[in-house]
mmCIF file of C-alpha atoms in Angstrom:
data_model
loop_
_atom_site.group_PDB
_atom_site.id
_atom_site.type_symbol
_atom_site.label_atom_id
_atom_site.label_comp_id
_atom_site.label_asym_id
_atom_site.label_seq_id
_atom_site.Cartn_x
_atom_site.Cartn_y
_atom_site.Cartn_z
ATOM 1 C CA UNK A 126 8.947 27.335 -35.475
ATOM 2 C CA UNK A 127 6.775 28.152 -32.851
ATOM 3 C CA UNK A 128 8.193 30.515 -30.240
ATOM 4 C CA UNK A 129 6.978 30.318 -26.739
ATOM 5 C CA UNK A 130 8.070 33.325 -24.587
ATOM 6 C CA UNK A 131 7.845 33.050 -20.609
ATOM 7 C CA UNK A 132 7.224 35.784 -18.222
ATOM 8 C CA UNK A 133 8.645 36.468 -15.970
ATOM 9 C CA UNK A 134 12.410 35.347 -16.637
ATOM 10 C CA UNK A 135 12.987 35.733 -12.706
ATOM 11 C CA UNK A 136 11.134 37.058 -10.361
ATOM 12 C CA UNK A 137 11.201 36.945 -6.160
ATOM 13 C CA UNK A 138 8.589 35.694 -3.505
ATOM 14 C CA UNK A 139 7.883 35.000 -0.009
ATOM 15 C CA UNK A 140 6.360 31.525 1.022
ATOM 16 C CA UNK A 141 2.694 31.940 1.085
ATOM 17 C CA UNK A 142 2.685 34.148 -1.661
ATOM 18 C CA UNK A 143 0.024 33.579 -4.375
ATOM 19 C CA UNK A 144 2.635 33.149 -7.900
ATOM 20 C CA UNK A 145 1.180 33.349 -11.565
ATOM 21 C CA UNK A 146 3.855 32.429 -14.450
ATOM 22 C CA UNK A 147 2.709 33.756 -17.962
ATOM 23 C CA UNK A 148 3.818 31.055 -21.488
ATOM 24 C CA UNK A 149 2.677 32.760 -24.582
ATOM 25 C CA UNK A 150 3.039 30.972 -28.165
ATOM 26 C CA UNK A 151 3.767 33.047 -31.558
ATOM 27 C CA UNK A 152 0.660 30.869 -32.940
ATOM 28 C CA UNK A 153 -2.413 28.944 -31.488
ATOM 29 C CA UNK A 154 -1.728 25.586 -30.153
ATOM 30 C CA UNK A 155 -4.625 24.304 -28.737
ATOM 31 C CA UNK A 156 -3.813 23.053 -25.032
ATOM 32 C CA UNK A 157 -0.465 21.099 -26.642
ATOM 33 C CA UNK A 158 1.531 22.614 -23.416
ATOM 34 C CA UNK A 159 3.213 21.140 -20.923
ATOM 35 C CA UNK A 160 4.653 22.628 -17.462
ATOM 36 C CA UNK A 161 8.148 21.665 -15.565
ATOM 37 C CA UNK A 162 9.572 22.467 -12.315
ATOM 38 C CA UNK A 163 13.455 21.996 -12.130
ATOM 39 C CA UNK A 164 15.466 22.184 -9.002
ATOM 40 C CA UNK A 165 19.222 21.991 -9.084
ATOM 41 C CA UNK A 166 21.021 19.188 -10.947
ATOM 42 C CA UNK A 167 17.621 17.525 -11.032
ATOM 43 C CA UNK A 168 15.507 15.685 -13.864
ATOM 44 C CA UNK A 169 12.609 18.386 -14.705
ATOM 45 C CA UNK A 170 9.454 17.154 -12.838
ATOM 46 C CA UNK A 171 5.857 17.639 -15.119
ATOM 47 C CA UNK A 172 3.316 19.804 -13.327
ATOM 48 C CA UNK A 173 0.678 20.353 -15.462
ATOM 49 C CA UNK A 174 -0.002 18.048 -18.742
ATOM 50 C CA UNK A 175 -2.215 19.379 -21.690
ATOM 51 C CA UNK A 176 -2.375 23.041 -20.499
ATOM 52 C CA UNK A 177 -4.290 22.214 -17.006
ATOM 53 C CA UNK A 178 -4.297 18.540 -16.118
ATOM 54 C CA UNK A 179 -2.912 18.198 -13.012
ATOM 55 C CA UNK A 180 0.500 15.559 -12.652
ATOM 56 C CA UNK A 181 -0.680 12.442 -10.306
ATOM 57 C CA UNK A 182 1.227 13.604 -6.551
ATOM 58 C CA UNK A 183 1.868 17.339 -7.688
ATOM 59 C CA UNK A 184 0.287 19.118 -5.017
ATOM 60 C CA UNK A 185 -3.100 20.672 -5.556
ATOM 61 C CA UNK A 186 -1.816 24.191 -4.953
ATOM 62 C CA UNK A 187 -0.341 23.829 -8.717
ATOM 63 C CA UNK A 188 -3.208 24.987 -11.344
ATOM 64 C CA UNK A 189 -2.759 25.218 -15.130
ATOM 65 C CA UNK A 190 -5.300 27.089 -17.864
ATOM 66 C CA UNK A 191 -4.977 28.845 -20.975
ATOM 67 C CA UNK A 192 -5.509 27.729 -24.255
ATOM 68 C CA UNK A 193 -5.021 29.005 -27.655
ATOM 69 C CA UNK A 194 -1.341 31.334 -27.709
ATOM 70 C CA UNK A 195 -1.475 32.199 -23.718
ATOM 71 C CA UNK A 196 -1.472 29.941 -20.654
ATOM 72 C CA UNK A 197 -0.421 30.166 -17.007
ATOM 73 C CA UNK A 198 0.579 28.615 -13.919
ATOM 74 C CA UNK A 199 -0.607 29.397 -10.978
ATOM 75 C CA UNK A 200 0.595 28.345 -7.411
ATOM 76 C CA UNK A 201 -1.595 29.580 -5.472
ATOM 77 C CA UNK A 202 0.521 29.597 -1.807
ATOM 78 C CA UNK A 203 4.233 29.111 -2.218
ATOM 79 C CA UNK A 204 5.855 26.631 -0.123
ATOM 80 C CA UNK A 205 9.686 26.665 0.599
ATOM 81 C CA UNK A 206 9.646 23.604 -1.510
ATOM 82 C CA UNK A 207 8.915 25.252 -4.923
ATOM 83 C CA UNK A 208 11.636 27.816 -5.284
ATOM 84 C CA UNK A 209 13.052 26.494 -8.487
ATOM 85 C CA UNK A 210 12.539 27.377 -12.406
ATOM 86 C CA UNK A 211 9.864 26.846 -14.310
ATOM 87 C CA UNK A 212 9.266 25.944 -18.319
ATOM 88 C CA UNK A 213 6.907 25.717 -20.554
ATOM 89 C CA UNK A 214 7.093 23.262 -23.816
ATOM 90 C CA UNK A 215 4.571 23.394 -26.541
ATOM 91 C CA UNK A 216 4.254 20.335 -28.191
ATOM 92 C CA UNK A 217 1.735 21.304 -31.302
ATOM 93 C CA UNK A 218 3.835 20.984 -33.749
ATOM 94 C CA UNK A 219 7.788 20.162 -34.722
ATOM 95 C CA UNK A 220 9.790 21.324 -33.422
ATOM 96 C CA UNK A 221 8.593 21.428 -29.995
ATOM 97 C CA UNK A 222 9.715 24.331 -27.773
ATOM 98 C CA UNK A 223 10.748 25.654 -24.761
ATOM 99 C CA UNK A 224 9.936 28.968 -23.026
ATOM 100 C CA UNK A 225 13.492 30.472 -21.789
ATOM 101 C CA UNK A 226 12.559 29.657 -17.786
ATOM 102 C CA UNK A 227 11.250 31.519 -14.875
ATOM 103 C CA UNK A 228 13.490 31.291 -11.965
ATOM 104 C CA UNK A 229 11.429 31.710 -8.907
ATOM 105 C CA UNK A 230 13.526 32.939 -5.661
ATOM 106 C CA UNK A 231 12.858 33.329 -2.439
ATOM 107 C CA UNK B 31 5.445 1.999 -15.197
ATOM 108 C CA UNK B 32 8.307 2.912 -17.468
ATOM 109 C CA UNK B 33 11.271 3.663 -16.575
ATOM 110 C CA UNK B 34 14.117 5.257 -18.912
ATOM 111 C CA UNK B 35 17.890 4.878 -18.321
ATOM 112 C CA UNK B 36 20.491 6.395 -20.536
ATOM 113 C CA UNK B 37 24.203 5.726 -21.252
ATOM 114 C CA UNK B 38 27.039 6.811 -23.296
ATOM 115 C CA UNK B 39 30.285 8.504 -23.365
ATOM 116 C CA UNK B 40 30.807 11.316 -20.940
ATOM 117 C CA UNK B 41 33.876 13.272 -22.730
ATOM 118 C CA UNK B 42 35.012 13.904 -26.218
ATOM 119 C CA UNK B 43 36.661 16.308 -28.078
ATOM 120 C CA UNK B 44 35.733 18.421 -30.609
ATOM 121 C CA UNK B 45 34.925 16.915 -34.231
ATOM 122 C CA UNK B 46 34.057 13.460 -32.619
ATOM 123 C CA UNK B 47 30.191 12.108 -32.070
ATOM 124 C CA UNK B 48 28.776 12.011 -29.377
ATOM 125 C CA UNK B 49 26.490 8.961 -28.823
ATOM 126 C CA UNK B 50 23.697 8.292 -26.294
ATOM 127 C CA UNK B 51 21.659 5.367 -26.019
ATOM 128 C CA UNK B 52 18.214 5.198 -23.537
ATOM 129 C CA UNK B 53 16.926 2.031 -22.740
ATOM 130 C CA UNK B 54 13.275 0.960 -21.616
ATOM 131 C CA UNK B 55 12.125 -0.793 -18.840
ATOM 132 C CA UNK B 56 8.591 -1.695 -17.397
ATOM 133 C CA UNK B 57 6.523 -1.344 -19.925
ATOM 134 C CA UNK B 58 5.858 -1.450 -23.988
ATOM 135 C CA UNK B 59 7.766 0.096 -26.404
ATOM 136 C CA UNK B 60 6.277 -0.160 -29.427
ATOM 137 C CA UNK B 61 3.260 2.348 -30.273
ATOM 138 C CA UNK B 62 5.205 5.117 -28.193
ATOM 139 C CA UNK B 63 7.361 8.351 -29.498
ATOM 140 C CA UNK B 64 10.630 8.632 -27.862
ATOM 141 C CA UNK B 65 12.220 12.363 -27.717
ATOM 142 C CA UNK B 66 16.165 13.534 -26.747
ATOM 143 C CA UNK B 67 16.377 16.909 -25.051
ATOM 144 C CA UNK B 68 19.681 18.414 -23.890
ATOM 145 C CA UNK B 69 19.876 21.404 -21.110
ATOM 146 C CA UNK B 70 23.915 23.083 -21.700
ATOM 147 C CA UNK B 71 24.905 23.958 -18.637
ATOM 148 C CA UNK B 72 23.127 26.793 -16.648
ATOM 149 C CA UNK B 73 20.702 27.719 -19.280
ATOM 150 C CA UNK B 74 17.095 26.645 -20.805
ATOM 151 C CA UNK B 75 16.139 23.539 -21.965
ATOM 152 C CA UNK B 76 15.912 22.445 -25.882
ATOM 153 C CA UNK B 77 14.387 19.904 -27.568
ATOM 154 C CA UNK B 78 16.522 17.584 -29.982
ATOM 155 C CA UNK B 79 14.641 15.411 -31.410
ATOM 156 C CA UNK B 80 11.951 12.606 -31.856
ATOM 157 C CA UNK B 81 11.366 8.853 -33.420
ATOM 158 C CA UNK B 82 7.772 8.260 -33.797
ATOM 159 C CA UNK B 83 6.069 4.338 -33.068
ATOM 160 C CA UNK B 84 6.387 4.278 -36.784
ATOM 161 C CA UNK B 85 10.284 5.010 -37.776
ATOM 162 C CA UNK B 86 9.562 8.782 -38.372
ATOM 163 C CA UNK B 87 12.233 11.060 -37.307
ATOM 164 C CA UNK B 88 11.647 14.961 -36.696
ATOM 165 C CA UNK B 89 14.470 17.054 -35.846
ATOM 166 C CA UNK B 90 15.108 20.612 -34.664
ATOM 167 C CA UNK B 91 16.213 22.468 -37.319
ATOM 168 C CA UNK B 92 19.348 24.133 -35.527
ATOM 169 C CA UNK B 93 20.719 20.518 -35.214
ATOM 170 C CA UNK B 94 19.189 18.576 -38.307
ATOM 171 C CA UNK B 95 22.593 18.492 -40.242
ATOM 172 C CA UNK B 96 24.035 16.587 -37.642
ATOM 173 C CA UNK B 97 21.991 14.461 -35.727
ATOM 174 C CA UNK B 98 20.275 10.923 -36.031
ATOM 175 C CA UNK B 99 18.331 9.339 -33.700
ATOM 176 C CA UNK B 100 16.997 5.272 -34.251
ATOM 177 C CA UNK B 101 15.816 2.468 -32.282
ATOM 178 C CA UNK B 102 16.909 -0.902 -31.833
ATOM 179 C CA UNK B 103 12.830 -2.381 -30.974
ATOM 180 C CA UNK B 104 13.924 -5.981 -30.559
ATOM 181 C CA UNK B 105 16.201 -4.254 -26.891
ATOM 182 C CA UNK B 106 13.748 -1.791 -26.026
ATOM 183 C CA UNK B 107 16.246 0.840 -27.139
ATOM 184 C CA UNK B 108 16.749 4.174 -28.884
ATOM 185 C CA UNK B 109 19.818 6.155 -29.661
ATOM 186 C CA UNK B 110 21.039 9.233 -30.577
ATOM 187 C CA UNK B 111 24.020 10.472 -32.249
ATOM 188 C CA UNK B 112 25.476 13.700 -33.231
ATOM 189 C CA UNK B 113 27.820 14.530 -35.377
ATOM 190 C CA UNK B 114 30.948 16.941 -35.595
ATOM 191 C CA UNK B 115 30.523 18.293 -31.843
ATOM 192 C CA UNK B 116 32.323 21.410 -30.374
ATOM 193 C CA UNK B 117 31.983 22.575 -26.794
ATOM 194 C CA UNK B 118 28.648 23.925 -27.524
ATOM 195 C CA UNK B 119 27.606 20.787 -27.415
ATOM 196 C CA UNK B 120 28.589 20.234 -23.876
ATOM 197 C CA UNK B 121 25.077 19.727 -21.965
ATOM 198 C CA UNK B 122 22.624 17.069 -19.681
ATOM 199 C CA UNK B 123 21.282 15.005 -22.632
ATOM 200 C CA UNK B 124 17.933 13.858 -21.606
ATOM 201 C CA UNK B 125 16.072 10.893 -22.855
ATOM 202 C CA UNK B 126 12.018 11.043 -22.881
ATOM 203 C CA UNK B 127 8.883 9.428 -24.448
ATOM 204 C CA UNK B 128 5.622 8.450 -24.024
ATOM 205 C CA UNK B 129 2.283 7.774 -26.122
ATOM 206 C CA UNK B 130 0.347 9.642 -28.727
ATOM 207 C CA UNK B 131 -0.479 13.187 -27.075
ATOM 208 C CA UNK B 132 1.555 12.482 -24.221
ATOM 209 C CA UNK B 133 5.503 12.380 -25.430
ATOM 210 C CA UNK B 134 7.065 13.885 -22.750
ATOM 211 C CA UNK B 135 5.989 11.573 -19.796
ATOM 212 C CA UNK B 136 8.623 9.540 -19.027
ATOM 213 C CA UNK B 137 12.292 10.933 -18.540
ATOM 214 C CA UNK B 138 15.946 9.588 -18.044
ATOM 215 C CA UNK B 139 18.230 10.102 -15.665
ATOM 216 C CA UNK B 140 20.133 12.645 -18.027
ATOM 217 C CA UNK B 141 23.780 12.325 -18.683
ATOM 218 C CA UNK B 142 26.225 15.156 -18.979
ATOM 219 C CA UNK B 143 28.161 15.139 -22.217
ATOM 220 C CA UNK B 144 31.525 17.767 -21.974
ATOM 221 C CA UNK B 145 33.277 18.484 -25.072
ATOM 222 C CA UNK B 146 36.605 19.549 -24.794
ATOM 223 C CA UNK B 147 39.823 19.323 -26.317
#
């Protein structure tokens, strides 16, 4: 299995601030990864589709690269809106996997 | 646009199956790859499992033993079932699919399936 490994697992911020969350995969896949923001008792909402295509409506302050075993999201000023967690899912090869989360808090 | 929306049992008790169905609306069916993903309460999320356009089913290994998933093409509809649960079971089951390259697109609604006794 491939193992994706997120970092940070938590980590505080103010709004404004520029944020960079780190997804890095025990073997190369390509740009198979996905990114999700999940508030609360919500569905998870796709960012960021094949490692840096941008979601239609996700604000343009959202940025994906990487490719290969590491990738990152970038917001590059937070807005009160985004405090929520963040995954990663690789989708190279079965079965597809998660990173463990970052919780982002204000 | 498709839309997903799940339903199935909300409560069961250890040893029985728990059974989800997701159906389709708004768009094809056939050609896509649909995908269950559960989230247990307060942690990560995990994928289950997937049915390709073609019948092929892929499972996670930490579940294989006791899971199925199928489709019913003629409603729009796939299903998935799992065997023997226990209260690590208990999660949001969430339905997704989507085309070649893109399998994750769409989600459901998710459904919260508690196992207890």
């Amino acid at each position: 299995d491939i193992q994706m490994t997120q970092s940070p697992s938590a980590m505080s911020a103010s709004v404004g601030d520029r944020v960079t969350i780190t997804c890095r995969a025990s073997q190369d896949i390509s740009e198979f990864l996905d990114w999700f923001q999940q508030k609360p008792g919500k569905v998870p909402k796709r960012l960021i589709h094949a490692a840096s295509s941008l979601e239609s409506g996700v604000p343009s302050r959202f940025s994906g690269s990487g490719s290969g075993t590491e990738f990152t999201l970038t917001i590059s000023s937070l807005q009160p809106e985004d405090f929520a967690t963040y995954y990663c899912l690789q989708y190279k090869s079965y079965p597809y996997t998660f990173g463990q989360g970052t919780k982002l808090e204000i | 646009q498709v839309q997903l929306q799940q339903w199935g049992a909300g409560l069961l008790k250890p040893s029985e199956t728990l059974s989800l169905t997701c159906g389709v609306y708004g768009g094809s069916f056939r050609g896509y790859y649909w995908s269950w993903i559960r989230q247990p309460p307060g942690k990560g999320l995990e994928w289950i499992g997937e049915i390709t356009h073609s019948g092929s089913t892929y499972y996670n290994p930490s579940l294989r033993s006791r899971v199925a998933i199928s489709v019913d093409s003629s409603k729009k509809q796939f299903s998935l079932k799992v065997t023997s649960v226990t209260a690590t079971d208990t999660a949001v089951y969430y339905c997704a699919g989507g085309i070649f390259g893109d399998f994750v697109h769409y989600w459901g609604q998710g459904a919260l399936v508690t196992v207890s006794s």
